[in-house]
mmCIF file of C-alpha atoms in Angstrom:
data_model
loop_
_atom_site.group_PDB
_atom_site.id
_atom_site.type_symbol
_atom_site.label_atom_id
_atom_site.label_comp_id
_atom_site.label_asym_id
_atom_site.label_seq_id
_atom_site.Cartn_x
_atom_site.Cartn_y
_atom_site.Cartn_z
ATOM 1 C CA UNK A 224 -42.987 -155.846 -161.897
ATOM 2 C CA UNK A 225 -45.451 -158.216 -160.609
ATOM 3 C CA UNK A 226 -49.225 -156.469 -161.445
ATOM 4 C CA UNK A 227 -50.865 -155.911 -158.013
ATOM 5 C CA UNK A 228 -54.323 -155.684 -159.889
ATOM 6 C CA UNK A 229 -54.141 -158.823 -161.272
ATOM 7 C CA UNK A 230 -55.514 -162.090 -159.469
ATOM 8 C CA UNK A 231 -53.395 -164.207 -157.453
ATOM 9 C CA UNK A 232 -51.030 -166.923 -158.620
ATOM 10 C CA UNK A 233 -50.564 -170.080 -157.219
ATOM 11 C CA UNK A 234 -47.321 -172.540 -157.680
ATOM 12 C CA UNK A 235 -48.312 -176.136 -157.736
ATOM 13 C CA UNK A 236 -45.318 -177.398 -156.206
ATOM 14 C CA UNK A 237 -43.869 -177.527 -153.232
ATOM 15 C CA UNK A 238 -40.308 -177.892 -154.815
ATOM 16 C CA UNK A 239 -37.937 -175.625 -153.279
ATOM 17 C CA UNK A 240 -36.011 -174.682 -156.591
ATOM 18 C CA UNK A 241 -38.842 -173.643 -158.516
ATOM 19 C CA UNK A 242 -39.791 -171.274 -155.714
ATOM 20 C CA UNK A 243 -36.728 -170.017 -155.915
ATOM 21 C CA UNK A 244 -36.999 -169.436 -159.960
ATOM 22 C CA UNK A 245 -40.516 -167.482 -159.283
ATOM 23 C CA UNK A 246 -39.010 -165.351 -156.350
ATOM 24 C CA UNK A 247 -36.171 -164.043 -158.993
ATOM 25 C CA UNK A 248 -39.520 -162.005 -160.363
ATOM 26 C CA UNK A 249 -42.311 -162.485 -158.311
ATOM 27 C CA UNK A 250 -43.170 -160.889 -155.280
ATOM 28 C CA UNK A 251 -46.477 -162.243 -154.055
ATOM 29 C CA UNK A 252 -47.337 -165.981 -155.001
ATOM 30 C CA UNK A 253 -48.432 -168.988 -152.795
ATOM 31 C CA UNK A 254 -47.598 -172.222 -152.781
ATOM 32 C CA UNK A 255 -50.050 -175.934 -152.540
ATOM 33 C CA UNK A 256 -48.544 -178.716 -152.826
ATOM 34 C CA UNK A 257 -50.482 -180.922 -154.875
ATOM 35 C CA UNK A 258 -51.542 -184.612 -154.420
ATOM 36 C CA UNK A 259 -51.343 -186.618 -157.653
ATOM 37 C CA UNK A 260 -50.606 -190.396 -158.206
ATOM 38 C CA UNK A 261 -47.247 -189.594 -160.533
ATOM 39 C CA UNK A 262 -47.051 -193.503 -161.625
ATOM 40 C CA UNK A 263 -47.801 -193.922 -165.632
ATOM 41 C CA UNK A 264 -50.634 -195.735 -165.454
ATOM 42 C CA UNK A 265 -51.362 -195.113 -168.953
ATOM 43 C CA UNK A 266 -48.620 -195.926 -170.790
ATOM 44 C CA UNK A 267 -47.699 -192.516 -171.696
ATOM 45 C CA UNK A 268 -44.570 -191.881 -173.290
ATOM 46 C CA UNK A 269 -42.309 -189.340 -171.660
ATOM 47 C CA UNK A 270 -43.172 -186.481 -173.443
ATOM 48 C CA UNK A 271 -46.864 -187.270 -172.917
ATOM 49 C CA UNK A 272 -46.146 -188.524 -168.932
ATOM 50 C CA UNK A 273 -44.277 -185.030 -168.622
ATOM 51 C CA UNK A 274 -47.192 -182.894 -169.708
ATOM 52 C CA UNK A 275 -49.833 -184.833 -168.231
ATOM 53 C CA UNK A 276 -48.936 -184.635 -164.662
ATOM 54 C CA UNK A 277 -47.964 -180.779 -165.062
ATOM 55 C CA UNK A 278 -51.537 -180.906 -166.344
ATOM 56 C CA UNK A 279 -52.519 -183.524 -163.330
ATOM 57 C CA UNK A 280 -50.591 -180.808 -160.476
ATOM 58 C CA UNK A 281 -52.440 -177.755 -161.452
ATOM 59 C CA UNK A 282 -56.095 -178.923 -162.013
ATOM 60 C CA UNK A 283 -55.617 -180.531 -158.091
ATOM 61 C CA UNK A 284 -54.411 -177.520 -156.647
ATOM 62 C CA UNK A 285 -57.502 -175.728 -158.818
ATOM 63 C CA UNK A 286 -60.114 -177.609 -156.990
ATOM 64 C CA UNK A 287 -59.294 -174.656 -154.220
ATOM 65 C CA UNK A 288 -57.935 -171.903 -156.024
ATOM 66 C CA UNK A 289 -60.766 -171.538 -158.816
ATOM 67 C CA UNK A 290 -59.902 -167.730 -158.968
ATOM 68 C CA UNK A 291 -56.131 -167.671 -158.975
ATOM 69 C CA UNK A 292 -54.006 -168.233 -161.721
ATOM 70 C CA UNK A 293 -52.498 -171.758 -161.244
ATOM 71 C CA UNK A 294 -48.719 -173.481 -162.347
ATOM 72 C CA UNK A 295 -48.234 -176.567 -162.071
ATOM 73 C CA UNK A 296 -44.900 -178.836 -163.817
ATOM 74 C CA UNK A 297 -43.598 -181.706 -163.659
ATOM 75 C CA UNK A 298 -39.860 -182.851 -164.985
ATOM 76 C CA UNK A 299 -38.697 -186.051 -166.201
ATOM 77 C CA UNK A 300 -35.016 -187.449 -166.739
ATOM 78 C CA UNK A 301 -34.977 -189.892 -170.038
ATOM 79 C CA UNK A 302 -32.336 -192.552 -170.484
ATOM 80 C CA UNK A 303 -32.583 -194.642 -173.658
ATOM 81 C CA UNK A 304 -36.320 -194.128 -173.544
ATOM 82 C CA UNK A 305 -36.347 -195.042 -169.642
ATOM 83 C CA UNK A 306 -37.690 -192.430 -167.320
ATOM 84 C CA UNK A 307 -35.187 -191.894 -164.452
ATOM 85 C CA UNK A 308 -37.084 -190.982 -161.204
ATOM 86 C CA UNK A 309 -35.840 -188.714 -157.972
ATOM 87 C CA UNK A 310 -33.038 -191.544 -156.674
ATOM 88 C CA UNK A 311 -34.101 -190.919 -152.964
ATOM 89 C CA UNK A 312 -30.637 -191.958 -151.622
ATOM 90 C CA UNK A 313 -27.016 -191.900 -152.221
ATOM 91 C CA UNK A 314 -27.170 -195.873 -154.092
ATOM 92 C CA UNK A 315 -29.553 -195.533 -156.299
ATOM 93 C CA UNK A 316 -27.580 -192.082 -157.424
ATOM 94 C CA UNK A 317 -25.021 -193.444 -157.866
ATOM 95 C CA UNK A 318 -26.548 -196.052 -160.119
ATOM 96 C CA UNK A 319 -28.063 -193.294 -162.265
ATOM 97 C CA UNK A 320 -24.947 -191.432 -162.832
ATOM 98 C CA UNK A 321 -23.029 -194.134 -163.791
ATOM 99 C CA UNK A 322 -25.578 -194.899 -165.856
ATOM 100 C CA UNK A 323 -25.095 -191.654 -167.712
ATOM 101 C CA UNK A 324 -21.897 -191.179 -167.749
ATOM 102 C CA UNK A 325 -20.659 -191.180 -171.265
ATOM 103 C CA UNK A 326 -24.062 -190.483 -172.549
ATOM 104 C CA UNK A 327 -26.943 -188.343 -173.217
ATOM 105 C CA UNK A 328 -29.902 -187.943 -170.818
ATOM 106 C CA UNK A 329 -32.806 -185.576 -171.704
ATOM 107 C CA UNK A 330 -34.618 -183.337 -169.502
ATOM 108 C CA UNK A 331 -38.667 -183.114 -170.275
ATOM 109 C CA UNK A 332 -39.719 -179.990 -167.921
ATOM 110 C CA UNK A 333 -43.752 -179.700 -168.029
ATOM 111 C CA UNK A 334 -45.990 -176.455 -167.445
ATOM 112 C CA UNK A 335 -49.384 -175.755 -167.350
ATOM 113 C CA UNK A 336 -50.901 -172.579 -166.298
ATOM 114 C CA UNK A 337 -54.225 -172.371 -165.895
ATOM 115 C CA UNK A 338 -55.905 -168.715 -166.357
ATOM 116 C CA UNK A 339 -58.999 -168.046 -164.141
ATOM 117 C CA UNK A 340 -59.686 -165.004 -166.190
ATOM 118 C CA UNK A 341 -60.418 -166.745 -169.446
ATOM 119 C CA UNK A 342 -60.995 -170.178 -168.356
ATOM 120 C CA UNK A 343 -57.793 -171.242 -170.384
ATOM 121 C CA UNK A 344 -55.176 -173.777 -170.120
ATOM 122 C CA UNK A 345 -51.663 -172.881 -171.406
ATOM 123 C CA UNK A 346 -49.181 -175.380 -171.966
ATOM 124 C CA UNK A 347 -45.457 -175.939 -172.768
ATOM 125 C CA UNK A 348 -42.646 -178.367 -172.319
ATOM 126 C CA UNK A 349 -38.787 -177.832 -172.636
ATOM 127 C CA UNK A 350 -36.441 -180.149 -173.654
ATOM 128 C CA UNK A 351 -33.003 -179.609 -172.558
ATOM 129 C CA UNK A 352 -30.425 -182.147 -173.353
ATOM 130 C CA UNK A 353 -27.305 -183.434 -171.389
ATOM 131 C CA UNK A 354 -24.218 -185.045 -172.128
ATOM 132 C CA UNK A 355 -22.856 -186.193 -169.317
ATOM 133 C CA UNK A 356 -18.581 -186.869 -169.297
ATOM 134 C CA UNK A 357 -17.381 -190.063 -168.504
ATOM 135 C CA UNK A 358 -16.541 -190.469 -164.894
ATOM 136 C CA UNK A 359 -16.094 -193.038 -162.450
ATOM 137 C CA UNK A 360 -17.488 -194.125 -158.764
ATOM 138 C CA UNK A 361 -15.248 -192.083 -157.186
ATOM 139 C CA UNK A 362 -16.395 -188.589 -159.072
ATOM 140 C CA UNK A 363 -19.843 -189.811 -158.536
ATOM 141 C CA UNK A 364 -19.179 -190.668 -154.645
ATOM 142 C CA UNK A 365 -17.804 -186.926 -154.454
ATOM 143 C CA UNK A 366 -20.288 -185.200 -156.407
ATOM 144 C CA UNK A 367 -23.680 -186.890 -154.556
ATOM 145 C CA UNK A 368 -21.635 -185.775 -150.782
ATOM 146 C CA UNK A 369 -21.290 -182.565 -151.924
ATOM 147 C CA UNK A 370 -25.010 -181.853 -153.277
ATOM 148 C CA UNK A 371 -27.029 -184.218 -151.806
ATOM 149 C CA UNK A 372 -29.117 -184.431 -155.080
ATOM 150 C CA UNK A 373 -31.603 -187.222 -153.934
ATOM 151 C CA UNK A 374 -34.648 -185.358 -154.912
ATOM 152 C CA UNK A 375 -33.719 -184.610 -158.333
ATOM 153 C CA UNK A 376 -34.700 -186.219 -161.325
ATOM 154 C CA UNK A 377 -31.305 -187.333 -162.581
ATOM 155 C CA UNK A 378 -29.442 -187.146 -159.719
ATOM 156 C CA UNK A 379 -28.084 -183.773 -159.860
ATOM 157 C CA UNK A 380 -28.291 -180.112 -159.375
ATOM 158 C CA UNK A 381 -27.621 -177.497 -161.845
ATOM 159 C CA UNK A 382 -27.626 -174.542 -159.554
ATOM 160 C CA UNK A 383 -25.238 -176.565 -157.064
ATOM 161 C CA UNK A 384 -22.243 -177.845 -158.965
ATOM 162 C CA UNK A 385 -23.679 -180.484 -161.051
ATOM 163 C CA UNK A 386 -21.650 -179.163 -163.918
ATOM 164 C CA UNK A 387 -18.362 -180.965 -162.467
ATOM 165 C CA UNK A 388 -20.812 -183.902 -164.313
ATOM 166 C CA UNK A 389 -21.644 -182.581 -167.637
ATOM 167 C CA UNK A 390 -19.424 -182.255 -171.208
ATOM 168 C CA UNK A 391 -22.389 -180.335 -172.926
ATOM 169 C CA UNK A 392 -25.790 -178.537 -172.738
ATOM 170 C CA UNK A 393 -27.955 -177.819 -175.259
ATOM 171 C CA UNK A 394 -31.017 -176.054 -174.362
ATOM 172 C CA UNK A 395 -33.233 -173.043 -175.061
ATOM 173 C CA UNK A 396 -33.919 -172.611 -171.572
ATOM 174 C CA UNK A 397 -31.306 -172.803 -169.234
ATOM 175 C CA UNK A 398 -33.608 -172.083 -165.942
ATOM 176 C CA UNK A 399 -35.406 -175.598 -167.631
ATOM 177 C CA UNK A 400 -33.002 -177.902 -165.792
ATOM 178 C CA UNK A 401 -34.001 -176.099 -162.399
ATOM 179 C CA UNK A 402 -37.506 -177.097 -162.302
ATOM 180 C CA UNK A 403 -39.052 -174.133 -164.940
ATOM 181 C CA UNK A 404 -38.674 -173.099 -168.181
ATOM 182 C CA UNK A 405 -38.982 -169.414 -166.782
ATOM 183 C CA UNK A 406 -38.437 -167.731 -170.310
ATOM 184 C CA UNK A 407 -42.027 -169.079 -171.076
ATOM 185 C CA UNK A 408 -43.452 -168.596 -167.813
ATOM 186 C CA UNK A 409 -42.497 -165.181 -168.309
ATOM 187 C CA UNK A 410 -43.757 -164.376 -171.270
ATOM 188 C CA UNK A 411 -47.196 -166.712 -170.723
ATOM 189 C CA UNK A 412 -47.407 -163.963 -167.564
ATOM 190 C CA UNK A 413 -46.600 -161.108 -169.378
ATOM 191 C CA UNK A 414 -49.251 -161.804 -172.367
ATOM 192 C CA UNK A 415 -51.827 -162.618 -169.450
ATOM 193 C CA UNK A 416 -51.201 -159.095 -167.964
ATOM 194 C CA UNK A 417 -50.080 -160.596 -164.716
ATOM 195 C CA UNK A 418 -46.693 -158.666 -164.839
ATOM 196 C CA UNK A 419 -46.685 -155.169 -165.741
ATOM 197 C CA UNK A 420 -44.093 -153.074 -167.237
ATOM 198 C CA UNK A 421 -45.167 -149.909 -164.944
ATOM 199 C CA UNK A 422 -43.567 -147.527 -163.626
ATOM 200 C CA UNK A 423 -42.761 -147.185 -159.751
ATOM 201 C CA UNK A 424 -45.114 -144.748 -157.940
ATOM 202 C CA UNK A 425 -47.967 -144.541 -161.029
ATOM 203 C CA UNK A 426 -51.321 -144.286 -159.371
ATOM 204 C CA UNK A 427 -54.544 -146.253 -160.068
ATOM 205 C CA UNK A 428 -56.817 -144.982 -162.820
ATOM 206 C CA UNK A 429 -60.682 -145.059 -162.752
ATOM 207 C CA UNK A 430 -61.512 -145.687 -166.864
ATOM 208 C CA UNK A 431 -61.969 -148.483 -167.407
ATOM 209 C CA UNK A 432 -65.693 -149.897 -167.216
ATOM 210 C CA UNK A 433 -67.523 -153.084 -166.650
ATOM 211 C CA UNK A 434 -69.729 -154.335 -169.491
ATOM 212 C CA UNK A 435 -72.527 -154.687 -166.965
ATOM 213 C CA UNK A 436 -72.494 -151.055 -166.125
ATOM 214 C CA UNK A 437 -73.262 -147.737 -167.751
ATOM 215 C CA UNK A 438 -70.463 -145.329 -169.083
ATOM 216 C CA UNK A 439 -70.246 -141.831 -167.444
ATOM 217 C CA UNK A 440 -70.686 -139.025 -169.745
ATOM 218 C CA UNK A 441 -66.880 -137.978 -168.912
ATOM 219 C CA UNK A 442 -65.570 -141.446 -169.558
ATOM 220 C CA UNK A 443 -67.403 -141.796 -172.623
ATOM 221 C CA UNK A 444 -65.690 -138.594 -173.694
ATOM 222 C CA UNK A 445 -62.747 -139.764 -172.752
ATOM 223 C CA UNK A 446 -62.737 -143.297 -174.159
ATOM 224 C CA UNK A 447 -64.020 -145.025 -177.033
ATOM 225 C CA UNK A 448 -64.886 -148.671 -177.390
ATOM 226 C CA UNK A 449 -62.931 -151.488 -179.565
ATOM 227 C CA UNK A 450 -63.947 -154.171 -181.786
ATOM 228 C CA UNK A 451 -63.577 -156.604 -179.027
ATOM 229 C CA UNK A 452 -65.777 -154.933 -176.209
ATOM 230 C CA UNK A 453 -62.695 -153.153 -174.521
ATOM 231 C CA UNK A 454 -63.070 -149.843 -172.980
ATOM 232 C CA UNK A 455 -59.949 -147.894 -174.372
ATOM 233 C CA UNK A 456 -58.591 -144.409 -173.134
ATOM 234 C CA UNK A 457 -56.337 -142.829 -175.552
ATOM 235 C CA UNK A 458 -53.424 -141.584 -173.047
ATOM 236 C CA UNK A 459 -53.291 -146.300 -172.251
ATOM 237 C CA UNK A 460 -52.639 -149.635 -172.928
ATOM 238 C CA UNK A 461 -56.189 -151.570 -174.474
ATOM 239 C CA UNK A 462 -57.694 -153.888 -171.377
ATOM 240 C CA UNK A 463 -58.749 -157.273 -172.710
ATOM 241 C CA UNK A 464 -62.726 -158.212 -172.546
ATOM 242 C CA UNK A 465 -61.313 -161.320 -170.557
ATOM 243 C CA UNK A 466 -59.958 -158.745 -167.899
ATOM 244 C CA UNK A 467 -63.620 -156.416 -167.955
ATOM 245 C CA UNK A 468 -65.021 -160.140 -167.748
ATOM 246 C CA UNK A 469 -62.477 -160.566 -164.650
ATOM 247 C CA UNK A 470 -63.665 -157.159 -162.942
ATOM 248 C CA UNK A 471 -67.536 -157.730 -163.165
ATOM 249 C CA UNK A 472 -67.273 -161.028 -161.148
ATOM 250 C CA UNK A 473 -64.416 -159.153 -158.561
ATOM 251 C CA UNK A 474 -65.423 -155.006 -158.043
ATOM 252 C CA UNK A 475 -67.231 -154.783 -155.141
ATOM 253 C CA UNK A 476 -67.094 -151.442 -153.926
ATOM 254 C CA UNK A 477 -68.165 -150.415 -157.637
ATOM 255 C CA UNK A 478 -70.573 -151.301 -160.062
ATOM 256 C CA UNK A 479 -69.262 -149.273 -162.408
ATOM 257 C CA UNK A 480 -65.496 -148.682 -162.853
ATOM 258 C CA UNK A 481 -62.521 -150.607 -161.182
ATOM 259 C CA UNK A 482 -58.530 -149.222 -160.529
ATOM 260 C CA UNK A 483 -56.563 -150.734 -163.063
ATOM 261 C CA UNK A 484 -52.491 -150.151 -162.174
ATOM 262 C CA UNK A 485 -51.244 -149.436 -165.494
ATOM 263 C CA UNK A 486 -48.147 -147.465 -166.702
ATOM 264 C CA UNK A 487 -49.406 -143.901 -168.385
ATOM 265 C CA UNK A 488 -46.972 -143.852 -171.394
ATOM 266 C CA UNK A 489 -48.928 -144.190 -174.841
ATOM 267 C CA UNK A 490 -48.860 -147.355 -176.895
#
């Protein structure tokens, strides 16, 4: 699924769940952990706090992975306009939950994905709210021993059995609560070619050609060019001008023509 001809892709994170969202799909990703200040220095609001270290995670990691396609996130838990942070240890859990229980928290999950190929910045955040039932210390006590959820922003984990905690969800992402909203990760990655719809076993095919470089009489039979600068071979999918772009700065055996993986159905 994952498009081996595409540039690498870089998680910003070195949170264990949202690794464990991009392995569902990915096969071939690294992870940097990135070092940002997280305090709100600013006065942000949470929505704006949320987005702005996403924002904050990727650019660092960047710095040293100019030609790989970069995510970074970042997810807040709001309480009556009060950001709750990662409770560290089983008190200050317990504090938060109780301080939920009964009501409604809301989950601000971050992204920003940074494309090397077009220099562009891509951004989204998910909000996912939770009512939470009303419980007592002893639920609490019971849930935190069973999940240890001390690094989670509201004191829980959805893919453990924080659910014994909630009386509702609403959400257009479930994945969201995990740590990525991975319905628009995976669609930001499909529009940016970086997953590919191919079929097992197809081949690389020599067509498509750098704007640098001079077309082949047999490609130029073969091809003909598009509004946008695109070489385009009628049997496949149009290539972007961003990925040509992409190709002149990273063929090196060829001036000429690079292998593009691509699936050899007909638009």
């Amino acid at each position: 699924m994952q498009n081996p001809s595409a540039p690498a892709i870089v998680l910003a994170s070195s949170s264990p769940y949202r690794r464990g969202l991009l392995d569902r799909f990915l096969s071939n990703y690294e992870t940097l952990s990135p070092d940002v200040d997280e305090s709100n220095n600013f006065g942000l609001e949470p929505g704006e706090l949320a987005s702005h270290l996403a924002r904050q995670k990727a650019e660092a990691v960047a710095i040293n992975a100019r030609d790989s396609l970069i995510i970074g996130a970042d997810q807040l838990a709001v309480l009556d306009n009060k950001v709750l942070g990662k409770p560290g240890d089983h008190q200050k859990a317990v504090e938060q939950l109780l301080a939920a229980s009964g009501h409604v928290v809301t989950f601000l999950t971050a992204v920003c994905i940074l494309d090397p190929i077009a220099r562009a910045r891509y951004e989204h955040t998910d909000v996912t709210k939770v009512r939470f039932r009303e419980f007592d210390r002893r639920l609490a006590d019971a849930y935190l021993h069973h999940d240890k959820p001390y690094d989670c922003a509201g004191s829980f984990k959805l893919e453990g059995a924080g659910f014994v905690l909630f009386e509702s969800v609403q959400a257009e992402d479930p994945t969201a609560l995990i740590g990525l909203p991975m319905i628009w990760v995976a669609d930001m990655l499909l529009r940016l070619g970086y997953i590919s719809p191919q079929n097992r076993g197809s081949t690389p095919v020599y067509l498509r050609r750098c704007r640098c470089a001079s077309m082949t009489p047999e490609v130029r039979n073969r091809s003909r060019s598009s509004a946008s600068g695109a070489v385009k071979c009628s049997s496949l999918p149009l290539l972007s001008a961003n990925a040509i772009d992409w190709a002149c700065r990273n063929n090196r055996d060829s001036p000429n023509f690079f292998a593009c993986r691509l699936a050899s159905a007909s638009p």
